[in-house]
Every structure is written in structure tokens, then in C-alpha cells.
Coordinates of C-alpha atoms in Angstrom, one line a residue:
X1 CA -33.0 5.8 33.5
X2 CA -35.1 3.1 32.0
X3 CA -37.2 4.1 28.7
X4 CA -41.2 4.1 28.6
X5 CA -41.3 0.5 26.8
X6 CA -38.7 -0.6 29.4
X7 CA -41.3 0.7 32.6
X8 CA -44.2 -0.8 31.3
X9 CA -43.2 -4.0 30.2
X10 CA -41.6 -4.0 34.1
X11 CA -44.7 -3.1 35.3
X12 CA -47.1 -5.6 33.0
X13 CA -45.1 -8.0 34.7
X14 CA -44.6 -7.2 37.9
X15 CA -41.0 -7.0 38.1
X16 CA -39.2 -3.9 39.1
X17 CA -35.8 -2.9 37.5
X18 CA -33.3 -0.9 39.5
X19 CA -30.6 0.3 37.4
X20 CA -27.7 2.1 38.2
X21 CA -26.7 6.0 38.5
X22 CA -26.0 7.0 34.7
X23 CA -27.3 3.9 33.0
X24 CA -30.6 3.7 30.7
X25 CA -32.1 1.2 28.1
X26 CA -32.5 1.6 24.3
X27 CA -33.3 -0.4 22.2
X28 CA -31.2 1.3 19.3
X29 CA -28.2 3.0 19.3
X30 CA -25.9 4.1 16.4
X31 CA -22.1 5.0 17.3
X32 CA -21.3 7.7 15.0
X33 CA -23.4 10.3 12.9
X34 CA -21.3 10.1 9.9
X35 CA -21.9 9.2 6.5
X36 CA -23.1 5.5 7.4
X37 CA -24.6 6.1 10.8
X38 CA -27.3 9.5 9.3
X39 CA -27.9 6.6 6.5
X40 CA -29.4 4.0 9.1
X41 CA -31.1 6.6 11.5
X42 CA -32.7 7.6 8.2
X43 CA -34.5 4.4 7.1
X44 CA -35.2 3.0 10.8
X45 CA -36.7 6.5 11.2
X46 CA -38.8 5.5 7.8
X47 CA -39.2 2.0 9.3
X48 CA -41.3 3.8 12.1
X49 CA -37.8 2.9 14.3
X50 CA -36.8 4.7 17.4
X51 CA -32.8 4.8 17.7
X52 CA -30.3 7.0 19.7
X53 CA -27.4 8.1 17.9
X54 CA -24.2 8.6 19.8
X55 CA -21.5 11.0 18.7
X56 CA -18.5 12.3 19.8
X57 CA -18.2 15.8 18.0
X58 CA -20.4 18.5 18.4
X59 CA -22.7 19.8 16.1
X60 CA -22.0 22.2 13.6
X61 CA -24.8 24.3 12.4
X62 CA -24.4 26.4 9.4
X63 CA -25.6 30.0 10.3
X64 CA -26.0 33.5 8.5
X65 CA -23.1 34.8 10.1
X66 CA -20.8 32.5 8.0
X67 CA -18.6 31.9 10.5
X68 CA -19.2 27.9 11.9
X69 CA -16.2 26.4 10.4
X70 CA -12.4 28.0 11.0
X71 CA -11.1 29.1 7.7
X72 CA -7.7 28.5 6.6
X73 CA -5.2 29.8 6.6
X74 CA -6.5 31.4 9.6
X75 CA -7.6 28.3 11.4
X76 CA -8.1 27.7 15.4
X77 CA -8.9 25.7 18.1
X78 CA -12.1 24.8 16.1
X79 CA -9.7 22.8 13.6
X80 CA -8.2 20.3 15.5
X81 CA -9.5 17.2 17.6
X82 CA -8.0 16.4 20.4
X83 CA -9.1 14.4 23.3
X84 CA -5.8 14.3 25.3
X85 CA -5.5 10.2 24.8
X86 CA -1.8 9.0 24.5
X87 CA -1.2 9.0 20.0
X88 CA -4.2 11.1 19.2
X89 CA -3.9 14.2 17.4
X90 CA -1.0 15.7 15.2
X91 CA 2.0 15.1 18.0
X92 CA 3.2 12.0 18.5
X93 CA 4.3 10.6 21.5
X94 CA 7.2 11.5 22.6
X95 CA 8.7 9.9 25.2
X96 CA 10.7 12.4 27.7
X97 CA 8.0 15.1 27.2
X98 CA 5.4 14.5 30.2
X99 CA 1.8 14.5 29.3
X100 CA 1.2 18.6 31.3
X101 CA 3.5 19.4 28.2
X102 CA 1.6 18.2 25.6
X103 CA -1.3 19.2 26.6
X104 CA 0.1 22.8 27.3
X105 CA 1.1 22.6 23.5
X106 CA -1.6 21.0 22.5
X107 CA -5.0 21.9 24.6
X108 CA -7.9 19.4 24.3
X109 CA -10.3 20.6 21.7
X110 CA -13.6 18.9 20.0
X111 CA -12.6 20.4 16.8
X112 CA -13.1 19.6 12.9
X113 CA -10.2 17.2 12.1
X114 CA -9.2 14.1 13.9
X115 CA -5.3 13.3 12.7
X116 CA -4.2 10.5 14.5
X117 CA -0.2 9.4 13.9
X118 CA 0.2 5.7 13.1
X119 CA 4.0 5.6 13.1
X120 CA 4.7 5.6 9.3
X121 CA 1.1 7.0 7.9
X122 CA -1.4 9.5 9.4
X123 CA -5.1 9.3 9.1
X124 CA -7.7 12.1 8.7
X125 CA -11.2 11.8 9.9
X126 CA -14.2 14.5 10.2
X127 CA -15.2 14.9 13.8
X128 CA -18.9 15.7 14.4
X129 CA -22.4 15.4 13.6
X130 CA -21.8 14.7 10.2
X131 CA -18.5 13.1 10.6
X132 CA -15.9 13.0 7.7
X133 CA -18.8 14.6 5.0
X134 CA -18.1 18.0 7.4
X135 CA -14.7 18.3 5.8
X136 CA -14.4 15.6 2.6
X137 CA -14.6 17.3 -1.1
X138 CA -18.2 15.9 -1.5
X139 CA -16.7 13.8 -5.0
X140 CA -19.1 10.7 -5.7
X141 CA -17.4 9.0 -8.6
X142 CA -18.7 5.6 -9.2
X143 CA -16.5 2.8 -9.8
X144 CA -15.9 1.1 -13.6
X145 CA -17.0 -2.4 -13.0
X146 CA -14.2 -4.8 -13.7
X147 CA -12.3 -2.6 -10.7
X148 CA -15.3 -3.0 -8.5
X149 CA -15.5 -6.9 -9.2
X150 CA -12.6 -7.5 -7.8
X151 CA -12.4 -5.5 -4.7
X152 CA -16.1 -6.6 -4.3
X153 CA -16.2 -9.9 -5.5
X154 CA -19.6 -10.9 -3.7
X155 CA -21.6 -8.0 -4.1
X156 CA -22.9 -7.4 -7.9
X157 CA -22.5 -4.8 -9.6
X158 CA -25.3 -4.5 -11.8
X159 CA -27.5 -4.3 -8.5
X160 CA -25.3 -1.2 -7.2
X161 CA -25.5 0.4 -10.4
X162 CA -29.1 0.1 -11.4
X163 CA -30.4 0.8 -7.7
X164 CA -27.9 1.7 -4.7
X165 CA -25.8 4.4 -6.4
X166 CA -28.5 6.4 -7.8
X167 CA -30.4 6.0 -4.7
X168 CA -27.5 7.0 -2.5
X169 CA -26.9 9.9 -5.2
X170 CA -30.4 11.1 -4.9
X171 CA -30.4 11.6 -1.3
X172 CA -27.2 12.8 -1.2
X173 CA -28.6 15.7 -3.2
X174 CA -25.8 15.2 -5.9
X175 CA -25.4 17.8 -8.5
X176 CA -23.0 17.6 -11.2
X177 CA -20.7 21.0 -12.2
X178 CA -22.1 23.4 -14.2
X179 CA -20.3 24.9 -17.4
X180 CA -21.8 28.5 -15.6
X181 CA -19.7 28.0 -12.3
X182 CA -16.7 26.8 -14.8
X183 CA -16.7 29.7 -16.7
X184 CA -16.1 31.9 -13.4
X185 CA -12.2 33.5 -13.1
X186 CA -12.4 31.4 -9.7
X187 CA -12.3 28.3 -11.3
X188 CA -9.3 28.8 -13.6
X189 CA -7.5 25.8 -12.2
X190 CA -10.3 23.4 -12.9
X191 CA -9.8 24.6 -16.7
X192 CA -6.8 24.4 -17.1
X193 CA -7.0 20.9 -15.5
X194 CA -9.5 19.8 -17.8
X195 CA -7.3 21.2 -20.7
X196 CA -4.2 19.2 -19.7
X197 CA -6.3 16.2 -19.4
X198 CA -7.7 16.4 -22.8
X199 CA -3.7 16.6 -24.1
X200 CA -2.8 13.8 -22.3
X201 CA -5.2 12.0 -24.4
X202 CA -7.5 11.2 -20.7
X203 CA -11.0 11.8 -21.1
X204 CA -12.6 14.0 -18.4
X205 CA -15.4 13.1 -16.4
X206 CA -17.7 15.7 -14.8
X207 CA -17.9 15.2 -11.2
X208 CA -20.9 14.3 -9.2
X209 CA -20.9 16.2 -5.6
X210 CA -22.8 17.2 -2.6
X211 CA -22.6 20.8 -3.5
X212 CA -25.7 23.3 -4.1
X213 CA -24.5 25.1 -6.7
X214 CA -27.1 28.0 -5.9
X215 CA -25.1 28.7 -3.0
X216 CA -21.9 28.8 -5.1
X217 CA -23.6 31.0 -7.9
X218 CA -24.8 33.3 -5.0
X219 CA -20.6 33.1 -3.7
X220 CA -20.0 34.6 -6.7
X221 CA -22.4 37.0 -7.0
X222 CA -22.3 38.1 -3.6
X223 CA -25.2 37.3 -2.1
X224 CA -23.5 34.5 0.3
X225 CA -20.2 35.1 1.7
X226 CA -17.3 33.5 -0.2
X227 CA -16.3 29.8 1.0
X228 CA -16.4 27.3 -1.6
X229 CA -15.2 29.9 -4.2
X230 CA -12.1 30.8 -2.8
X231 CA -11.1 27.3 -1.6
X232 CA -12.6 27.0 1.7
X233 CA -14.6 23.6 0.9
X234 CA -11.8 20.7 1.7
X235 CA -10.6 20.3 5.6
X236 CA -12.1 22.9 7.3
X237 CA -15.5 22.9 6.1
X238 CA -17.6 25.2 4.0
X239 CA -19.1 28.5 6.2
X240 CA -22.2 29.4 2.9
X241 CA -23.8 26.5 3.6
X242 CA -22.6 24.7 0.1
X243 CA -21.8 21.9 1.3
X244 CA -24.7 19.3 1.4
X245 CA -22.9 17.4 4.7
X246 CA -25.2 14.2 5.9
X247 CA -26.5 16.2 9.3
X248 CA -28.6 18.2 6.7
X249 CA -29.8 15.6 4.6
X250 CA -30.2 11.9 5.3
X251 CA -30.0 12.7 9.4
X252 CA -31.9 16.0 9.2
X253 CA -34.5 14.1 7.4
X254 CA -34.1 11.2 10.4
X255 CA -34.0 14.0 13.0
X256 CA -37.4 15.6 11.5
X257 CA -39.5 12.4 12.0
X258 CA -39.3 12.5 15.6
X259 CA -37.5 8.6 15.7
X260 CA -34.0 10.0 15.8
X261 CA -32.2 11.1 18.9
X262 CA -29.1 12.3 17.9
X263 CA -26.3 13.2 20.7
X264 CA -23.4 15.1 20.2
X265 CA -20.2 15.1 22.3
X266 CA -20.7 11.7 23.2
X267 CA -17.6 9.7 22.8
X268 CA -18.1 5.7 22.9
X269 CA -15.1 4.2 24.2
X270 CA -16.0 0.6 24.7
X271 CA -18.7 -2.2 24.1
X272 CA -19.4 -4.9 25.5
X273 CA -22.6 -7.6 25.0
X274 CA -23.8 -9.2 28.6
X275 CA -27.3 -11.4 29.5
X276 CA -28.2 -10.8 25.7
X277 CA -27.7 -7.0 25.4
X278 CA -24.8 -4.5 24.5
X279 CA -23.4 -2.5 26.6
X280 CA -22.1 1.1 25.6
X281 CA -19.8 3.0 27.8
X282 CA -19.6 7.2 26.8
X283 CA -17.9 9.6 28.2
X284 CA -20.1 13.0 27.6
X285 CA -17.6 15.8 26.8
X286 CA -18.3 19.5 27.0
X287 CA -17.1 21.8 24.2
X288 CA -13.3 22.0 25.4
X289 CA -13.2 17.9 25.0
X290 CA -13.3 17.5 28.7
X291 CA -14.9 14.4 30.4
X292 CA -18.0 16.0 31.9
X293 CA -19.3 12.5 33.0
X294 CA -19.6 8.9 32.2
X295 CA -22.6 6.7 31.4
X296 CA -23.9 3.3 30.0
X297 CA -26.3 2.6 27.5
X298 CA -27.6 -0.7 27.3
X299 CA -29.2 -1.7 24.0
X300 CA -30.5 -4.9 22.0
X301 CA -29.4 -4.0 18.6
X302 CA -26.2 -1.5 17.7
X303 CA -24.8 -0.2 14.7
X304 CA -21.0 0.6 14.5
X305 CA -20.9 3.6 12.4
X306 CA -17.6 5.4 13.8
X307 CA -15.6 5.1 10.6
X308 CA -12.7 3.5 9.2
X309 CA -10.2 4.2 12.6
X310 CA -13.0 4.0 15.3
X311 CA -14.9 1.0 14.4
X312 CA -12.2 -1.2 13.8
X313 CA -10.2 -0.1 17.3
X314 CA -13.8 -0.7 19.1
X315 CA -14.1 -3.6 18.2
X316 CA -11.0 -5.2 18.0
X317 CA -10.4 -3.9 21.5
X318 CA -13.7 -5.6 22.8
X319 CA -13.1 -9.0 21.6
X320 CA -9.3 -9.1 22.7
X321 CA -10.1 -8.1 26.1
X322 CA -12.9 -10.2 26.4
X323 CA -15.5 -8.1 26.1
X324 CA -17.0 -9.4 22.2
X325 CA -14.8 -12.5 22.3
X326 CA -16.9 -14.2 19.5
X327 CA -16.2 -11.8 17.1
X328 CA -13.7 -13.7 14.4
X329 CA -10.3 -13.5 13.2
X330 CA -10.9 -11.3 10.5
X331 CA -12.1 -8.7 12.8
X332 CA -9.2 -6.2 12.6
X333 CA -7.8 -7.5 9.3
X334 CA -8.0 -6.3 5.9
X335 CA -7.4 -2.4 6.7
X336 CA -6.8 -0.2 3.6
X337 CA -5.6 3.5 2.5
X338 CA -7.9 3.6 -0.4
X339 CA -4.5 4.3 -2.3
X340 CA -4.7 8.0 -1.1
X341 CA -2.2 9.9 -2.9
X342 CA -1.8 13.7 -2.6
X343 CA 0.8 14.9 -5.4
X344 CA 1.3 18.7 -6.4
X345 CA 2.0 20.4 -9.3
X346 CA 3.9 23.1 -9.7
X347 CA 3.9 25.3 -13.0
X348 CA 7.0 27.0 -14.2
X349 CA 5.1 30.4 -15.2
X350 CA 1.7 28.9 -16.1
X351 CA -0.7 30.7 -13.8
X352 CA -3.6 29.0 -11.9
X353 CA -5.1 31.2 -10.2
X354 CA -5.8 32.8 -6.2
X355 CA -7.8 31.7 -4.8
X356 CA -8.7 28.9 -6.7
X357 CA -12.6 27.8 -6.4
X358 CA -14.1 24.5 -5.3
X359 CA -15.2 21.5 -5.1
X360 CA -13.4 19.8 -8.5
X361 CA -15.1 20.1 -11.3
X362 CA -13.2 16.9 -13.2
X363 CA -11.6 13.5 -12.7
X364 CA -9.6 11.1 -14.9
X365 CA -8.9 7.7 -15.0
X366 CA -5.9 5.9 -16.0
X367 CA -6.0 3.6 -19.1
X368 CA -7.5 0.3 -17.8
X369 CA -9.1 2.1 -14.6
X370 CA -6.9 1.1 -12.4
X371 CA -5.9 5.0 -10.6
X372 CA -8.3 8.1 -10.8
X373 CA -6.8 11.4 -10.5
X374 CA -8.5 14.6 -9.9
X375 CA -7.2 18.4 -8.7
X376 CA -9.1 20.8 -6.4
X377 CA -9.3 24.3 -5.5
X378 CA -6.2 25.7 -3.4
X379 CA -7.1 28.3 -0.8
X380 CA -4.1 30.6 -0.8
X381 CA -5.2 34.2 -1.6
X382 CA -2.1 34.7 -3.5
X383 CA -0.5 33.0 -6.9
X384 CA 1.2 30.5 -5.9
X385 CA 1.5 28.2 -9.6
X386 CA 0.0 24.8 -7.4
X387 CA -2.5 22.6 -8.2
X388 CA -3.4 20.3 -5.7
X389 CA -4.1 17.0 -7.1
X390 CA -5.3 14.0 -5.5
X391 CA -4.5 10.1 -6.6
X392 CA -6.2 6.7 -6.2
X393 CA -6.3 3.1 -6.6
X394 CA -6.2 -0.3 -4.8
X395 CA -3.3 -0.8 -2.5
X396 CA -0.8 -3.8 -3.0
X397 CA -0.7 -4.6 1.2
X398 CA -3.5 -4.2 4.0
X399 CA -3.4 -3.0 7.6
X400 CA -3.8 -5.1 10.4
X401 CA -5.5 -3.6 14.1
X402 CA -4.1 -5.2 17.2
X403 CA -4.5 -5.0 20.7
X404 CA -1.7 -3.9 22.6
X405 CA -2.3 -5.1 26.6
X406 CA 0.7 -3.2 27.4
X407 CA -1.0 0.7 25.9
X408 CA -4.1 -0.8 26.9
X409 CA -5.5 0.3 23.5
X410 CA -5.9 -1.3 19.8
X411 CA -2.9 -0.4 17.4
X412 CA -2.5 0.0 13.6
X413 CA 0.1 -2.1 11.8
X414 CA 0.7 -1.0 8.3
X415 CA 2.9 -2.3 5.9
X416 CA 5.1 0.7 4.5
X417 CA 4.9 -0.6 1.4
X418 CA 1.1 -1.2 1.1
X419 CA 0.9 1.6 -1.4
X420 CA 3.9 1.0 -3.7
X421 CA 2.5 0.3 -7.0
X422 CA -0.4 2.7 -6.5
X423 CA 2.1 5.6 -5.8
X424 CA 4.1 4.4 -9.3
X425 CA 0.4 4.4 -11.2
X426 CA 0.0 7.6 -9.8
X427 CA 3.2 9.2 -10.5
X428 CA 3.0 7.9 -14.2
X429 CA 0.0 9.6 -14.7
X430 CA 0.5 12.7 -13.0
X431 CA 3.3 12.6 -15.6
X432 CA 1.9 12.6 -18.4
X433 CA -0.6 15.3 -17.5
X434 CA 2.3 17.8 -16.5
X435 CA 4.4 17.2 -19.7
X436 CA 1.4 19.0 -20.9
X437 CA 2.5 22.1 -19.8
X438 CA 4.2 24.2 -23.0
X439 CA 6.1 26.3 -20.2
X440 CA 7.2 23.2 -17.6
X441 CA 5.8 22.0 -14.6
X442 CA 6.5 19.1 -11.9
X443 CA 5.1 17.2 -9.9
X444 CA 5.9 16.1 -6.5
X445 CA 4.0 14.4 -3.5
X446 CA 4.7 16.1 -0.2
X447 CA 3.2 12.8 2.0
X448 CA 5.7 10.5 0.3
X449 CA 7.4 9.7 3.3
X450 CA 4.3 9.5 5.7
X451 CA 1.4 8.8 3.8
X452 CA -1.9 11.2 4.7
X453 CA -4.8 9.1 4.4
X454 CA -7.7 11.2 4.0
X455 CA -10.0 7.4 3.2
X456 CA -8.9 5.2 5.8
X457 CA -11.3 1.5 4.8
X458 CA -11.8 -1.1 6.3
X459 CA -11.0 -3.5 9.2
X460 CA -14.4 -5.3 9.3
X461 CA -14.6 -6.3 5.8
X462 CA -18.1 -7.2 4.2
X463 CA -18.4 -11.1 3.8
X464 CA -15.6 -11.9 6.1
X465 CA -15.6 -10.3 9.5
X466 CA -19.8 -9.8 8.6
X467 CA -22.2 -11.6 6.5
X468 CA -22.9 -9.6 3.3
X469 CA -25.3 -6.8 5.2
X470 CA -23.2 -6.0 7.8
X471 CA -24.3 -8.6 10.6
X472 CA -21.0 -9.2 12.5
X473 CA -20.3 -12.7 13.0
X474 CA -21.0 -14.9 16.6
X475 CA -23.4 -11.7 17.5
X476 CA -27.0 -11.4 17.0
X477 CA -27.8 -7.6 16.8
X478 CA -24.4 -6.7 16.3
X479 CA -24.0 -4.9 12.7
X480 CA -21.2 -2.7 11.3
X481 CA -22.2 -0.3 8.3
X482 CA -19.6 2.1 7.7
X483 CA -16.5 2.7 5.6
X484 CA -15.2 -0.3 8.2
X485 CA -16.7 -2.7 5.8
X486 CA -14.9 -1.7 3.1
X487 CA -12.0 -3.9 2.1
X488 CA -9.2 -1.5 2.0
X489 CA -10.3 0.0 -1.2
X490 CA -13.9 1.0 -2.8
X491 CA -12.1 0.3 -6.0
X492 CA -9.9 3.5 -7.3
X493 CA -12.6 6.0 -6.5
X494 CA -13.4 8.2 -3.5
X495 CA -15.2 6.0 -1.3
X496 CA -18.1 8.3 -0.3
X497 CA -20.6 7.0 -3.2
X498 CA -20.1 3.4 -2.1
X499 CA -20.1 3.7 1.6
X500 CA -23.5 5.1 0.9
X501 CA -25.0 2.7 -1.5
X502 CA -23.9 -0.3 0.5
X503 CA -25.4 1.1 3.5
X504 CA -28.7 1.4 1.7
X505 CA -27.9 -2.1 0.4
X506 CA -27.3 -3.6 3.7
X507 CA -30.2 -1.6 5.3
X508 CA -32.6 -3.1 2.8
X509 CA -31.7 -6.5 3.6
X510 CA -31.8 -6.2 7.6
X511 CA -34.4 -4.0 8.9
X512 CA -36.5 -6.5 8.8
X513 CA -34.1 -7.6 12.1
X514 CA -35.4 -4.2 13.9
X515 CA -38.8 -4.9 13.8

């Protein structure tokens, strides 16, 4: 179905355009409404800029009822994505089991968490409208500036800092934690974090979050029903309505201006540019993840907003089979863990608490900057002694995506020991903080074997597979804004505050392109 401005320019000029069943025109379109893809809607919308945003998970709309999200330990189908294509989900492949099996075991689902196995690392993604900010810990930590110079060497950082990261903070609606919420017996972990830092001779740093901490004083006070108080803010979303998750701010502000067109369970799955235009194949899923039906969007200008898995496999798929073949070599290259490390600690008879409150309430860096470390709220209703901890910094070795002809599908190639020295900086600090303990502690990393990475980066780096806003190289209208454009690292911090800010950067820069 052609648009409006399609049919009357047809009709000014007299031609008449016949396309086929389950095809229409746009001139927008936005693949993903994540972080990055709510961002752009947001200031086209402002720009007086019609788009259509495409994504694959459903919406997930916080009600009164309090229960949206599945809550763990309890969790269900909601939890899990799965698609029923051959390496997605949490069971790998296995060879002699026949694909009626696993998906008896395994049932298609359009749920929360997309785990995808990469052979020796798994990577966690949010799945729906609001992508990975659904189920992230909402931590914007800005980066010191000597890191961010040299992950970043084009971009400078007095611009970020004086402009895009208190612009992306604003709109974020970033709060930093109160010493009222600290106070609280639920958030006896994030003291006793804070104390051990301060013994360690590491200075903590109050965190910056999407949280509304009105909702978390009423959690306590009973007026909203406990989520991000008893742990129920990290993987599986937040059910009072804490969480400040892009669908209600930077999209619902989009959405409100009448430009936006947002549309859930609508899975891209290639793209391809013909005769000047991009071409968009979706498959439109119902709530099981079934394939209800398949369409095309044709479009002048598109945004790749799918994330740090998606993007990269889209397009590294289209120009190897043709599709984009003028995208470059670096298309693909340059793919990064953020350093994720998830270490626990485990007292000896120090008690933390059940069930320990979130989000975190302090991080630390390492002497020089180099790793930041910061703990968060465990949801077991029980003392358990753990604090979950969480490590960063910029991996030694990158990632490449490749197409394999033979799967018919693009591939991650990682280098097991990308992560070596980040996992010995790390370590060394998560040391020191537990010889803090007067009673004993250790500390020990459950993922060593098989990293999780919650931060998957890059694949179309900034100012090699893309100009320095994003414009992908050998395509006009082409753009990539996401945590894709990150180099493998936003420079030892979570990446959420700097996916944001260069988005805003980028956007300032090309929407003069849309007009």
C-alpha cells in the first residue's frame, strides 16, 4: 500500500504505481525501538519528520496490576526470546536432536531476553519496544576522559561532556540515589558496598540512573507494589513502573507528536537498497513468535537501530550476499564485550541482606580508570551472603561477524582471549575490596568459562564502517546509530550514557539529510 505523498505525487504526474500484495512506501523507517532507534524517532518527530519504527518484540506496558514483566525467581514464557531460528536462544545446537525437539523443549516465545550462544560467549539483549533499557540496570556513568580518548579517538570529549551527556541525561530522566532510599534495610548491600570501597582506599561515586525514585520511596512505603526494592529491576524488568525504559520517554514523547509510527512484533530480517531505495523485508509475528505474515517496506532513508548483535548480522549479511555490496571491509569488524565481567562475592558470616534492593547505588574505578566495578541488588528472598558485582573495561581482542553461505546466516568469531587482561584488572580489584571483609569473603566469577555479555558493542564502528555521524559508507541514506557504532568498548563504563549522547550527536549533525 503506497503512502498519501507516494499517491499524489503519482497522480501529479500522471503515472500510476502498482505495487505488490504486502509491500508499501515510507519514507522513514527505524529497525529497532531501543535505546538508539526511540532517540532518532524523537528528534525527526521534533524535526516535523514522519518515520515508521519497526520492532520485533512486543510492547510492554507498565499497568496497575503490577504484573507486565515475569518476576524471578518465578519467571515464564514471558522471559525468554525465542524465534525458533537454528543458534537462537539459550540451547545450542545440537546436532542429533531434530528441530520438533527443541522446539518441544524450547517453545517459540516473544519474551524479555534474547540469549543467543556464540560458541565460547553468550550475549544478552532486551527484546521489545524499548529494547535492552526493558531489562538493563539503568547505570549512566560517564567515562574519565583519557579512557574515552582513546577508545574515541575522533570524537572530542569536551563536546560530549559539555553538551551530549547532559543532554542525553536530561531526557533520560536521570536521577542520582538518594541517602533516604540508602538508609532503607533493603538496601543493606549497597552499604556495605560503599563501606568496603571506602577501605579499599576507592572512592565511591553515586550513580546516575533511569530510576524515579518516587516510585521506589512509594515500594517501600507500600503504596506501589514491591519490584525494584526487592531486586526485581535487572533481567526481567521492573513491574512499579521505576524504571524510566526509552518507550516512556524519548519514544513516548516521539509517539505523542503524532510523527512516530511505532510497530511491534515486527522482525526485520533482511535489507536490501534497489533503483535508489531500501528495501525492508519483516516477518510480522503474533505474541507466541509465530510468523503471521511477511511484508516489504520500501524506504529512502533507514536507520539501523537493532543493537549490538542485530545490526551487525543485518548488515553484514546484506553486503555478503549481495544485497549492500558497497558497504566496506570494516563492516562486521571491530566487535567488542565492553569487558563485561560478572564476579560474586561471597561473605563468610557477613550478612547482606534478602532481598537486596535496586538499582546500585555506587561504582568505583580502579586507579588509573582503566576497570569500573559496581554491585547490585540480588533478588533471592532468603540470605544468601552474595553480592552480585559487575566488572568493566576495554577488551585486549575484538570480534569479527562473518557470513557463513553454508548456515545461510552471519556468524560471530570471537577471540577467547579478547577479555584476558580485563578479567585480571577485574579480579585484582574485586580483591582488594573483599580483603575488606573482617570475617572473610571471596570472590569468584561464575561466566569465566563462557563469558555473558550483557553490552555486546560494535561491529559498525564510528569513523570506519561510517563517517563520524553514522552515515554508512558507499550508501546515501543508509545510517547506523546504535550501540553498533561503538568500537567494542564505550571506554570502562556501562555503555548506555554514551549510546545516547552519540546518538544525539550524530542526529545533530544529519537531520539536515531528512529534510
Amino acid at each position: 500500500m503506497a503512502d498519501k505523498a507516494s499517491r499524489a505525487e503519482n497522480a501529479a504526474s500522471g503515472r500510476r504505481t502498482v505495487r505488490p500484495p504486502g509491500e508499501e512506501s515510507r519514507a522513514v523507517v527505524i529497525v529497532g525501538a531501543g535505546l538508539a532507534g526511540s532517540i532518532a524517532a524523537y528528534r525527526l518527530a521534533q524535526a516535523g519528520i514522519e518515520s515508521t519504527v519497526l520492532e520485533r518484540g512486543q510492547r510492554w506496558p507498565i499497568t496497575g496490576s503490577g504484573d507486565t514483566f515475569p518476576r524471578f525467581p518465578s519467571c515464564d514464557k514471558r522471559l525468554i526470546w525465542r524465534d525458533g531460528t537454528v543458534g537462537d536462544g539459550v540451547l545450542p545446537r545440537v546436532p542429533w536432536l531434530p528441530d520438533k525437539a527443541r522446539e518441544a523443549l524450547w517453545p517459540r516465545s516473544t519474551g524479555l531476553l534474547d540469549i543467543a550462544w556464540h560458541g565460547n560467549l553468550t550475549t544478552v539483549c532486551g527484546a521489545g519496544v524499548g529494547g535492552g533499557t526493558l531489562v538493563y540496570g539503568g547505570m549512566l556513568p560517564q567515562p574519565d576522559a583519557e579512557q574515552f580518548g582513546e577508545v574515541f579517538p575522533d570524537v572530542p570529549y569536551e563536546e560530549m561532556r559539555e553538551d551530549y551527556y547532559p543532554r542525553a541525561r536530561r531526557r533520560l530522566r536521570a536521577q542520582v540515589f538518594p541517602d533516604d532510599v540508602l538508609k532503607s534495610r533493603r538496601y543493606r548491600s549497597n552499604r556495605l558496598w560503599k563501606t568496603l570501597l571506602e577501605r579499599s582506599g576507592m572512592a565511591p561515586e553515586r550513580v546516575y540512573s533511569t530510576f524515579d525514585f518516587d516510585v521506589i520511596r512509594a515500594e517501600l512505603s507500600g503504596e506501589a507494589k514491591p519490584s525494584a526494592t526487592v531486586g526485581q529491576y535487572l533481567f526481567t524488568g521492573c513491574n512499579s513502573g521505576a524504571k524510566m525504559s526509552v518507550d516512556r520517554t524519548y519514544l513516548a514523547r516521539a509517539e505523542a507528536t503524532g510523527k512516530t509510527s511505532v510497530r511491534p512484533l515486527h522482525n526485520v530480517t533482511r535489507i536490501a537498497h534497489r533503483s535508489g531505495r531500501y528495501r525492508v523485508t519483516v516477518e510480522r509475528l503474533d505474541r507466541n513468535g509465530t510468523v503471521a505474515g511477511v511484508s516489504t517496506v520500501v524506504c529512502d532513508r533507514l536507520i539501523l537501530a537493532a543493537g549490538g548483535v542485530h545490526t551487525p548480522r543485518l548488515l553484514v549479511t546484506a553486503r555478503d550476499t549481495g544485497a549492500l555490496p558497497d558497504l566496506n571491509e570494516h563492516v562486521g569488524a571491530g566487535w567488542g564485550t565492553n569487558g563485561d565481567q560478572a564476579p560474586l562475592i561471597k561473605t563468610f558470616t557477613t550478612p547482606t541482606g534478602a532481598p537486596q534492593g535496586g538499582p546500585p547505588a555506587f561504582l568505583a574505578r580502579s586507579r588509573g580508570g582503566s576497570v569500573m566495578v559496581s554491585h547490585g541488588g540480588y533478588p533471592l528472598p532468603f540470605e544468601t551472603g552474595l553480592m552480585q558485582c559487575t566488572g568493566l573495561g576495554v577488551p585486549d581482542g575484538y570480534g569479527q561477524w562473518t557470513y557463513d553461505a553454508a548456515r545461510e546466516r552471519a556468524v560471530l568469531d570471537w577471540p577467547s582471549q579478547g577479555d584476558r587482561s580485563v578479567r585480571r584488572k577485574v579480579a585484582s580489584v574485586m580483591h582488594e575490596i573483599t580483603d575488606q571483609f573482617r570475617h572473610g569473603a571471596i570472590v569468584f566469577d561464575p561466566f569465566k568459562r563462557n563469558p555473558l555479555v550483557l553490552h555486546p558493542l560494535g561491529g559498525v564502528a564510528v569513523g570506519r564502517a561510517t563517517d563520524s555521524y553514522g552515515r554508512l559508507h558507499g550508501y546515501r541514506g543508509l545510517y547506523c546509530l546504535d550501540s553498533a557504532l561503538m568500537p567494542g568498548s564505550t571506554a570502562a563504563v556501562n555503555p548506555a550514557l554514551t549510546i545516547a549522547a552519540m546518538a544525539e550527536r550524530c542526529l545533530d549533525h544529519i537531520i539536515a539529510d531528512f529534510g
